Coordinates of C-alpha atoms in Angstrom, one line a residue:
M1 CA -3.3 -29.9 4.3
P2 CA -1.0 -27.4 6.2
R3 CA 1.7 -29.0 8.2
A4 CA 2.8 -27.9 11.7
R5 CA 5.5 -25.7 10.2
D6 CA 2.9 -24.1 7.9
L7 CA 0.7 -23.3 10.8
G8 CA 3.7 -21.7 12.5
A9 CA 4.3 -19.5 9.5
F10 CA 0.7 -18.5 9.3
A11 CA 0.8 -17.6 13.0
L12 CA 3.8 -15.4 12.3
A13 CA 2.1 -13.8 9.4
A14 CA -0.9 -13.1 11.6
V15 CA 1.3 -11.3 14.1
S16 CA 3.2 -9.3 11.4
L17 CA 0.1 -8.3 9.5
W18 CA -2.7 -8.0 12.0
V19 CA -1.4 -7.1 15.4
G20 CA -2.0 -3.4 16.0
L21 CA -3.6 -2.8 12.6
G22 CA -6.1 -0.4 13.9
S23 CA -4.1 1.1 16.8
Y24 CA -2.6 4.0 15.0
G25 CA -4.4 6.9 13.4
L26 CA -5.1 7.3 9.8
V27 CA -1.8 8.5 8.1
E28 CA -1.8 11.6 5.8
P29 CA -2.0 11.8 2.9
S30 CA -2.8 8.3 1.3
D31 CA -4.0 6.2 4.2
A32 CA -6.4 8.8 5.4
R33 CA -7.5 9.8 1.8
Y34 CA -8.7 6.3 0.8
A35 CA -10.3 5.7 4.2
E36 CA -12.3 9.0 4.0
I37 CA -13.4 8.4 0.3
A38 CA -14.7 5.0 1.4
R39 CA -16.3 6.5 4.4
E40 CA -18.2 9.0 2.4
M41 CA -19.3 6.4 0.0
W42 CA -20.4 4.2 2.8
A43 CA -22.3 7.0 4.7
S44 CA -23.9 8.4 1.6
G45 CA -24.9 5.1 -0.1
D46 CA -23.5 6.4 -3.4
W47 CA -21.4 3.5 -4.6
V48 CA -20.6 4.9 -8.0
F49 CA -19.2 8.3 -7.6
P50 CA -16.1 8.6 -5.3
R51 CA -15.9 11.9 -3.3
L52 CA -13.1 13.3 -1.0
L53 CA -14.4 16.0 1.3
G54 CA -17.5 16.1 -0.8
I55 CA -15.6 16.8 -4.0
H56 CA -15.6 14.2 -6.8
H57 CA -12.4 12.2 -6.8
F58 CA -11.9 10.2 -10.0
H59 CA -8.2 9.5 -9.5
K60 CA -8.8 5.7 -8.9
P61 CA -11.7 3.4 -9.8
P62 CA -14.0 2.4 -7.0
L63 CA -12.9 -1.3 -6.0
I64 CA -10.6 -0.2 -3.2
Y65 CA -13.4 1.8 -1.8
W66 CA -15.9 -1.0 -2.0
V67 CA -13.5 -3.3 -0.3
T68 CA -12.8 -0.7 2.5
S69 CA -16.6 -0.1 3.0
L70 CA -17.1 -3.8 3.8
G71 CA -14.8 -3.2 6.8
Y72 CA -17.0 -0.3 7.9
A73 CA -20.0 -2.4 7.6
A74 CA -18.5 -5.0 9.9
L75 CA -16.5 -2.8 12.3
G76 CA -17.8 0.7 11.8
P77 CA -16.0 3.9 10.6
T78 CA -12.8 3.3 12.7
E79 CA -9.2 2.6 11.9
W80 CA -9.9 -1.2 12.4
G81 CA -12.8 -0.9 9.9
A82 CA -10.6 1.1 7.4
R83 CA -7.8 -1.3 7.4
A84 CA -9.5 -4.6 8.0
G85 CA -9.8 -5.1 4.2
Q86 CA -6.1 -4.6 3.9
G87 CA -5.5 -7.4 6.4
V88 CA -7.8 -9.8 4.5
L89 CA -6.0 -8.9 1.1
A90 CA -2.6 -9.5 2.7
A91 CA -3.8 -12.8 4.2
T92 CA -5.1 -13.9 0.8
L93 CA -1.8 -13.0 -0.9
V94 CA 0.0 -15.0 1.6
L95 CA -2.3 -18.0 1.0
V96 CA -1.9 -17.7 -2.8
L97 CA 2.0 -17.6 -2.5
W98 CA 1.8 -20.6 -0.1
R99 CA -0.2 -22.6 -2.5
F100 CA 1.8 -21.7 -5.5
A101 CA 5.2 -22.4 -3.8
R102 CA 3.9 -25.8 -2.5
R103 CA 2.7 -26.8 -6.0
H104 CA 5.8 -25.7 -8.0
L105 CA 8.7 -25.4 -5.5
G106 CA 7.9 -28.1 -2.9
E107 CA 6.1 -28.3 0.4
A108 CA 8.9 -26.6 2.4
A109 CA 8.9 -23.7 0.1
G110 CA 5.3 -23.0 0.8
T111 CA 6.2 -22.4 4.5
W112 CA 9.1 -20.1 3.6
A113 CA 6.9 -18.1 1.2
V114 CA 4.5 -17.2 4.0
A115 CA 7.2 -16.3 6.4
L116 CA 9.2 -14.2 3.9
A117 CA 6.0 -12.5 2.4
A118 CA 4.7 -11.4 5.7
T119 CA 7.9 -9.9 6.8
T120 CA 9.1 -8.1 3.6
P121 CA 9.0 -4.3 4.2
A122 CA 7.2 -3.5 0.9
V123 CA 4.3 -6.0 1.6
V124 CA 4.0 -4.9 5.3
G125 CA 4.0 -1.2 4.3
A126 CA 1.4 -1.7 1.7
E127 CA -0.8 -3.6 4.1
R128 CA -0.5 -1.2 7.1
M129 CA -1.3 1.9 5.0
L130 CA -4.5 1.9 3.0
T131 CA -3.8 2.4 -0.8
T132 CA -4.7 0.6 -4.0
D133 CA -1.2 -1.0 -4.2
L134 CA -2.0 -4.2 -2.2
L135 CA -5.3 -4.9 -3.9
L136 CA -3.6 -4.4 -7.2
C137 CA -0.6 -6.6 -6.3
L138 CA -3.1 -9.5 -5.3
C139 CA -4.9 -9.2 -8.5
Q140 CA -1.8 -9.3 -10.5
T141 CA -0.3 -12.1 -8.5
L142 CA -3.5 -14.2 -9.2
V143 CA -3.2 -13.5 -12.9
I144 CA 0.4 -14.6 -13.0
T145 CA 0.2 -17.6 -10.9
S146 CA -3.1 -18.8 -12.5
A147 CA -1.6 -18.4 -15.9
Y148 CA 1.5 -20.4 -14.9
D149 CA -0.8 -23.1 -13.5
I150 CA -2.7 -23.4 -16.8
W151 CA 0.6 -23.3 -18.9
S152 CA 2.1 -26.1 -16.8
G153 CA -0.9 -28.3 -17.0
K154 CA -1.7 -28.0 -13.2
G155 CA -4.6 -25.5 -13.6
Q156 CA -8.2 -26.6 -13.9
K157 CA -11.1 -24.6 -15.1
S158 CA -11.2 -22.7 -11.8
A159 CA -7.6 -21.4 -12.7
R160 CA -9.0 -19.9 -15.9
I161 CA -11.9 -18.3 -14.0
V162 CA -9.5 -16.8 -11.5
L163 CA -7.3 -15.5 -14.3
Y164 CA -9.9 -13.6 -16.0
L165 CA -11.8 -12.4 -13.1
S166 CA -8.5 -11.1 -11.6
L167 CA -7.7 -9.3 -14.9
G168 CA -11.0 -7.6 -14.6
L169 CA -10.5 -6.6 -11.0
A170 CA -7.1 -5.3 -11.7
F171 CA -8.5 -2.9 -14.2
L172 CA -11.2 -1.9 -11.6
T173 CA -8.4 -1.3 -9.2
K174 CA -6.3 1.0 -11.1
G175 CA -7.4 1.2 -14.7
P176 CA -5.2 0.2 -17.7
V177 CA -2.0 0.0 -15.6
G178 CA -3.4 -2.9 -13.9
W179 CA -2.9 -4.9 -17.0
V180 CA 0.6 -3.7 -17.8
V181 CA 2.6 -5.9 -15.4
P182 CA 0.8 -9.3 -16.1
L183 CA 1.1 -8.6 -19.9
L184 CA 4.7 -7.7 -19.7
V185 CA 5.6 -10.8 -17.6
L186 CA 3.4 -13.4 -19.4
G187 CA 3.8 -12.1 -22.9
P188 CA 7.6 -12.7 -23.3
F189 CA 7.3 -15.8 -21.1
L190 CA 4.7 -17.4 -23.3
V191 CA 6.5 -16.4 -26.4
F192 CA 9.9 -17.8 -25.2
H193 CA 8.5 -21.1 -23.9
R194 CA 5.7 -21.6 -26.6
G195 CA 7.2 -25.0 -27.6
R196 CA 7.7 -26.4 -24.1
G197 CA 4.2 -26.2 -22.7
G198 CA 0.9 -24.4 -22.9
R199 CA 0.3 -25.6 -26.4
G200 CA -3.0 -27.2 -26.6
R201 CA -4.0 -26.0 -23.1
P202 CA -7.5 -24.9 -22.8
W203 CA -7.0 -21.2 -22.0
G204 CA -10.8 -20.2 -22.4
I205 CA -10.0 -17.0 -24.3
A206 CA -13.4 -17.0 -26.1
W207 CA -15.4 -16.6 -22.8
G208 CA -12.6 -15.4 -20.5
V209 CA -11.8 -12.1 -22.3
P210 CA -15.6 -11.1 -22.3
L211 CA -15.7 -12.0 -18.6
A212 CA -12.7 -9.8 -17.9
L213 CA -14.2 -6.8 -19.9
A214 CA -17.5 -7.3 -18.2
V215 CA -15.9 -6.8 -14.8
A216 CA -13.5 -4.0 -15.9
L217 CA -15.6 -1.7 -18.0
P218 CA -19.1 -1.1 -16.8
W219 CA -18.1 1.4 -14.0
F220 CA -16.0 3.4 -16.4
A221 CA -18.7 3.5 -19.1
Y222 CA -21.3 4.6 -16.6
V223 CA -19.4 7.4 -15.0
V224 CA -18.0 8.7 -18.3
A225 CA -21.6 8.8 -19.8
A226 CA -22.9 10.5 -16.7
T227 CA -20.1 13.1 -16.3
P228 CA -19.2 15.4 -19.3
G229 CA -15.6 15.9 -19.6
L230 CA -14.5 12.9 -17.6
L231 CA -13.1 11.0 -20.5
D232 CA -10.7 13.8 -21.4
Y233 CA -9.8 14.0 -17.7
F234 CA -9.0 10.3 -17.6
L235 CA -6.9 10.4 -20.7
G236 CA -5.2 13.6 -20.2
G237 CA -4.9 14.3 -16.5
Q238 CA -4.5 10.7 -15.2
I239 CA -2.5 9.0 -18.0
V240 CA -0.7 11.3 -20.2
S241 CA 0.5 13.8 -17.7
R242 CA 1.9 11.1 -15.5
L243 CA 3.9 9.6 -18.3
R244 CA 5.3 12.9 -19.5
S245 CA 6.1 15.0 -16.5
G246 CA 4.8 13.6 -13.3
G247 CA 1.8 15.8 -13.7
M248 CA -0.1 14.3 -10.8
G249 CA 2.9 14.8 -8.5
H250 CA 5.8 12.6 -7.3
P251 CA 8.2 13.1 -10.2
H252 CA 11.6 11.2 -9.7
P253 CA 14.5 10.3 -11.9
W254 CA 14.7 7.3 -14.0
H255 CA 17.2 5.5 -11.5
Y256 CA 14.9 6.0 -8.5
Y257 CA 14.0 2.2 -8.2
L258 CA 17.7 1.2 -8.4
V259 CA 17.7 2.2 -4.8
V260 CA 14.1 2.0 -3.6
F261 CA 13.3 -1.5 -5.1
P262 CA 16.1 -3.5 -3.4
A263 CA 15.7 -1.5 -0.1
L264 CA 12.0 -2.4 0.3
G265 CA 12.8 -6.1 -0.3
L266 CA 15.5 -6.3 2.4
P267 CA 16.7 -8.6 3.8
W268 CA 15.0 -11.4 1.7
I269 CA 15.9 -9.9 -1.6
L270 CA 19.5 -11.1 -0.9
L271 CA 18.3 -14.7 -1.4
A272 CA 16.8 -14.1 -4.8
P273 CA 20.0 -15.0 -6.8
A274 CA 20.3 -18.3 -5.0
G275 CA 16.6 -18.9 -5.5
R276 CA 16.9 -18.3 -9.4
R277 CA 19.6 -21.2 -9.5
V278 CA 17.5 -23.5 -7.4
A279 CA 14.3 -22.8 -9.5
A280 CA 16.3 -23.3 -12.7
G281 CA 17.5 -26.7 -11.5
R282 CA 13.9 -27.7 -10.7
S283 CA 12.1 -26.1 -13.8
P284 CA 14.0 -23.6 -16.1
P285 CA 10.6 -22.0 -17.3
L286 CA 9.5 -21.4 -13.7
A287 CA 13.0 -19.7 -13.0
S288 CA 12.5 -17.5 -16.1
L289 CA 9.0 -16.6 -15.0
L290 CA 10.1 -15.5 -11.5
V291 CA 12.9 -13.5 -12.8
L292 CA 10.7 -11.8 -15.3
W293 CA 8.1 -11.2 -12.6
A294 CA 10.7 -9.7 -10.2
L295 CA 12.2 -7.3 -12.9
V296 CA 9.5 -6.2 -15.0
P297 CA 7.8 -3.9 -12.4
P298 CA 10.9 -1.8 -11.6
A299 CA 12.0 -1.6 -15.2
F300 CA 8.6 -0.5 -16.5
F301 CA 7.9 2.0 -13.8
S302 CA 11.3 3.6 -14.1
L303 CA 10.1 5.0 -17.5
P304 CA 7.2 7.3 -16.5
A305 CA 8.0 10.6 -14.6
T306 CA 5.7 9.8 -11.8
K307 CA 7.1 7.3 -9.2
L308 CA 6.2 6.1 -5.8
P309 CA 7.8 3.3 -3.8
L310 CA 4.9 0.9 -3.9
Y311 CA 4.3 1.1 -7.7
V312 CA 6.6 -1.8 -7.9
L313 CA 4.9 -3.9 -5.2
A314 CA 4.0 -6.5 -7.8
A315 CA 7.6 -7.7 -8.0
Y316 CA 7.9 -8.7 -4.4
P317 CA 5.8 -11.8 -4.5
A318 CA 8.3 -13.2 -7.1
V319 CA 11.2 -12.2 -4.8
C320 CA 9.6 -14.0 -1.8
L321 CA 9.0 -17.2 -4.0
L322 CA 12.7 -17.0 -5.1
G323 CA 13.9 -16.7 -1.5
A324 CA 11.4 -19.5 -0.4
G325 CA 12.8 -21.8 -3.1
A326 CA 16.3 -21.2 -2.1
L327 CA 15.6 -21.9 1.6
A328 CA 13.6 -25.1 0.9
G329 CA 15.7 -26.5 -2.1
A330 CA 19.2 -25.7 -1.3
P331 CA 19.6 -24.2 2.3
Q332 CA 23.4 -24.4 2.3
E333 CA 23.6 -22.2 -0.7
T334 CA 21.8 -19.5 1.3
R335 CA 24.4 -19.4 4.1
T336 CA 26.4 -16.5 2.6
P337 CA 23.2 -14.6 1.6
L338 CA 21.8 -15.1 5.0
R339 CA 25.0 -13.7 6.6
W340 CA 24.5 -10.6 4.5
C341 CA 20.8 -10.6 5.8
G342 CA 22.2 -10.7 9.4
G343 CA 24.6 -7.9 8.6
V344 CA 21.8 -5.8 7.2
T345 CA 19.7 -6.4 10.3
L346 CA 22.6 -5.4 12.6
L347 CA 22.9 -2.1 10.5
L348 CA 19.2 -1.5 11.0
A349 CA 19.7 -2.1 14.7
G350 CA 22.6 0.3 14.8
A351 CA 20.5 3.0 13.1
A352 CA 17.5 2.4 15.5
L353 CA 20.1 2.7 18.4
V354 CA 21.5 5.9 17.1
V355 CA 18.0 7.5 16.7
G356 CA 16.8 6.1 20.1
L357 CA 19.7 7.6 22.0
G358 CA 19.6 10.9 20.3
V359 CA 23.2 10.7 19.1
V360 CA 22.2 12.4 15.9
P361 CA 19.8 15.4 16.4
I362 CA 16.7 15.3 14.3
K363 CA 16.3 18.8 12.8
G364 CA 13.3 18.5 10.5
G365 CA 10.2 16.4 9.7
D366 CA 7.5 15.1 11.9
L367 CA 10.0 13.1 14.1
A368 CA 11.7 16.4 15.2
A369 CA 8.4 17.4 17.2
V370 CA 8.4 14.1 19.2
P371 CA 10.0 14.4 22.7
P372 CA 13.3 12.6 22.9
G373 CA 12.0 10.3 25.6
R374 CA 9.3 9.0 23.4
I375 CA 11.7 8.4 20.6
G376 CA 13.9 6.4 22.9
E377 CA 10.9 4.3 24.1
L378 CA 10.1 3.4 20.4
F379 CA 13.5 2.9 18.9
L380 CA 15.6 1.4 21.6
P381 CA 13.4 -1.8 21.9
L382 CA 13.6 -2.2 18.1
A383 CA 17.4 -1.9 18.2
A384 CA 17.6 -4.6 20.9
V385 CA 15.5 -7.2 19.1
L386 CA 17.0 -6.6 15.6
G387 CA 20.5 -6.6 17.2
L388 CA 19.9 -10.0 18.7
A389 CA 18.3 -11.4 15.6
G390 CA 21.1 -10.1 13.4
A391 CA 23.8 -11.6 15.7
G392 CA 21.9 -14.9 15.9
A393 CA 21.7 -14.9 12.0
L394 CA 25.5 -14.6 11.8
A395 CA 25.9 -17.2 14.5
W396 CA 23.7 -19.8 12.8
T397 CA 25.5 -19.3 9.4
A398 CA 29.0 -19.8 10.6
R399 CA 31.1 -22.3 8.8
T400 CA 31.0 -24.8 11.7
G401 CA 27.5 -26.2 12.2
A402 CA 25.7 -23.9 9.9
R403 CA 22.0 -23.8 10.2
P404 CA 20.5 -21.5 7.5
G405 CA 16.9 -22.4 8.4
A406 CA 17.3 -21.3 11.9
A407 CA 19.0 -18.2 10.9
A408 CA 16.2 -17.3 8.5
A409 CA 13.5 -18.2 11.1
C410 CA 15.3 -16.0 13.6
L411 CA 15.2 -13.0 11.3
A412 CA 11.6 -13.6 10.3
V413 CA 10.4 -13.9 14.0
A414 CA 12.4 -10.7 14.8
L415 CA 10.9 -8.7 11.9
A416 CA 7.4 -9.9 12.7
A417 CA 7.7 -9.0 16.4
T418 CA 9.2 -5.6 15.8
T419 CA 6.5 -4.8 13.3
A420 CA 3.7 -5.9 15.5
W421 CA 5.2 -4.0 18.6
A422 CA 5.9 -0.8 16.7
F423 CA 2.4 -0.5 15.1
S424 CA 0.7 -1.2 18.5
R425 CA 2.2 2.0 19.9
G426 CA -0.8 4.0 18.7
D427 CA -0.3 7.8 19.0
A428 CA 3.2 7.2 20.4
L429 CA 4.2 6.5 16.7
P430 CA 5.6 9.7 14.9
L431 CA 3.2 9.7 12.1
R432 CA 1.3 12.5 10.5
T433 CA -2.3 11.9 11.4
A434 CA -5.3 14.1 12.3
R435 CA -6.5 11.8 14.9
P436 CA -5.5 14.0 18.0
V437 CA -7.0 17.2 16.6
G438 CA -10.0 15.6 14.9
R439 CA -11.1 14.0 18.2
A440 CA -10.6 17.3 20.0
A441 CA -12.7 19.1 17.3
L442 CA -15.5 16.5 17.5
A443 CA -15.7 16.9 21.3
L444 CA -15.9 20.8 21.0
W445 CA -18.3 20.8 18.0
E446 CA -21.8 22.2 18.4
P447 CA -24.5 23.3 15.9
G448 CA -23.4 26.6 14.1
T449 CA -19.7 25.9 14.5
V450 CA -17.7 25.9 11.4
L451 CA -15.0 23.1 11.0
A452 CA -12.3 24.2 8.5
E453 CA -8.9 23.3 7.2
Y454 CA -6.5 26.1 6.4
R455 CA -3.7 25.6 3.9
S456 CA -3.2 22.0 4.8
L457 CA -5.5 19.3 3.2
S458 CA -6.3 16.5 5.8
A459 CA -8.7 13.8 4.8
G460 CA -8.4 12.4 8.3
F461 CA -9.9 15.5 9.8
A462 CA -13.2 14.8 8.1
F463 CA -13.0 11.1 9.0
Y464 CA -12.6 11.8 12.8
T465 CA -15.2 14.5 12.9
G466 CA -17.7 12.9 10.5
R467 CA -18.3 16.3 8.9
L468 CA -17.2 17.9 5.7
P469 CA -15.0 21.0 6.5
V470 CA -14.7 24.4 4.8
L471 CA -11.3 24.5 2.9
G472 CA -9.3 27.7 3.2
G473 CA -6.4 28.4 0.8
I474 CA -6.3 24.9 -0.4
R475 CA -6.7 24.3 -4.2
R476 CA -9.0 21.4 -5.3
E477 CA -10.3 20.1 -8.7
L478 CA -13.8 21.6 -8.9
V479 CA -14.5 21.0 -12.6
F480 CA -17.1 18.5 -11.8
E481 CA -18.8 20.4 -9.0
G482 CA -21.8 22.6 -8.5
P483 CA -22.2 25.9 -6.5
P484 CA -22.8 24.2 -3.2
V485 CA -19.5 22.4 -3.1
K486 CA -17.6 25.3 -4.5
A487 CA -19.0 27.5 -1.7
R488 CA -17.0 25.4 0.7
V489 CA -13.7 26.0 -1.1
L490 CA -12.5 29.5 -0.2
D491 CA -9.3 31.3 -1.3
R492 CA -7.1 32.8 1.5
K493 CA -8.8 36.1 1.5
A494 CA -12.3 34.8 1.7
F495 CA -11.3 32.4 4.5
L496 CA -9.7 35.1 6.6
E497 CA -12.9 37.1 6.2
L498 CA -14.8 34.1 7.6
W499 CA -12.2 33.7 10.3
A500 CA -12.7 37.4 11.4
G501 CA -16.5 37.1 11.2
P502 CA -19.0 36.3 13.9
R503 CA -19.2 32.6 13.5
R504 CA -17.2 30.2 15.6
V505 CA -14.5 28.5 13.5
L506 CA -12.4 25.5 14.6
A507 CA -9.6 25.1 12.1
L508 CA -7.0 22.5 11.4
T509 CA -3.7 23.8 10.3
R510 CA 0.1 23.1 10.4
P511 CA 2.0 24.8 13.2
K512 CA 3.9 26.9 10.6
R513 CA 0.6 28.6 9.5
L514 CA -0.4 29.7 12.9
S515 CA 1.0 33.2 12.4
E516 CA -1.3 33.7 9.4
L517 CA -4.5 33.4 11.5
P518 CA -5.1 36.5 13.7
G519 CA -5.9 35.9 17.2
A520 CA -5.9 32.1 16.8
K521 CA -6.4 30.2 20.1
E522 CA -4.7 26.9 20.2
I523 CA -7.0 24.1 21.4
A524 CA -5.1 20.8 20.5
R525 CA -1.9 19.7 19.0
G526 CA -0.6 16.4 17.7
G527 CA 0.2 14.2 14.7
G528 CA 1.8 17.2 12.9
Y529 CA -1.3 19.4 13.1
V530 CA -2.7 22.0 15.4
L531 CA -6.3 22.8 16.1
V532 CA -7.2 26.5 16.6
E533 CA -10.3 28.5 17.3
N534 CA -11.0 32.1 16.3
R535 CA -12.4 33.1 19.6

């Protein structure tokens, strides 16, 4: 049963992960894209073929869209509905880490695992923006933790069922890449420790592998059979091009994660070395598993050309478990790392203060369009809270009367509070979202009006208007489409002819494209977009 401290940690996690989750607009491109695909699936009743703006979108398997659609069924097609599934996934991840930490690192480690996971930037970012990353991370975490439970003799038949179901769901979340991290972590671990445990354990491979395949493959088999050319698209466009040249976008050098991975784990990643020593003293195999788990994702994803920050999200549960083990098992060993955590928090507070006071002018990006007063309202409170927390952490880790637990709790509370406060600011956040112009377009729309997007793709525009727009000067993959869909995708010349014609057109575009639309009348502006009319 949870203790009082556990309940406090769960309350902190609820604040960090749920407060303000539906207050801000869908963020372009990924957050809005996944939300809109799920909305079209939910609205059409076609649960097999994902579509974005009415165009087949086979970049990802459908599990994340099904999960998101459950939120729409409960809360409607709103921001809360779109992200409710994310909140449930994050809560489930926290519960899984709590249970695993209590079982293998001690009861106190469970409390810290909850607090650290709920305030790690990578986890919070993955939960607050709708993508496949959090769902995949949860599935992979369940695979690894269930496998270790079985290997250590603490897992029952339910652990074997969870292991193979999670393998299947990981594949249904992101295809073959869903299996890479668990196999690269568990394979070396089981080989290296083959004489110390696991031998003779009932893994249930004879029925487990068919179960995983039965979950993973039917959707792929059906859509490939029903869609000529889709298999070549999966193998060539989605796998080979990503490995070779970042063909789907986002190419970065091999050393990208040397900076990104530790940055997204701050401040708790600084506790990981102490956590490894504590885990090794308790169980050397567990220590090696956690180290493998933390290092394999950034190492593997450094190899392909395509890289995004949250590709390595699967590593952070291990980082949180290492930190939790250190805080619970040897708090005095964490005094120095926590001083570094306090220092990092003070640096973040200083950066927020500089931005909030306008000391350094912002010359580019979406933040440049935000009035200085609004920037101050957002960043100065963050600077104050983080500054107090950093100072408190330094004070509680002084040589005399050091209280590492109090220092860590102070930092966790501050991170949860600032996260909840910032994301509750709604449209005051400097985010790229079509919510302001989408709502304006919906209010002005009437039968016969053409809704359009010009040279700037926005999935959120369709989400907020509930209608599929004409796309002008925007390239889309149309290989699987028929004439009706292709008729909505116009080149620049054809769109400008539509713009100059007799029909009323309401178009979303970026401010820098306004000069390309003759006689454009600005209707609304916000979130990095502008809504214009041709009359």
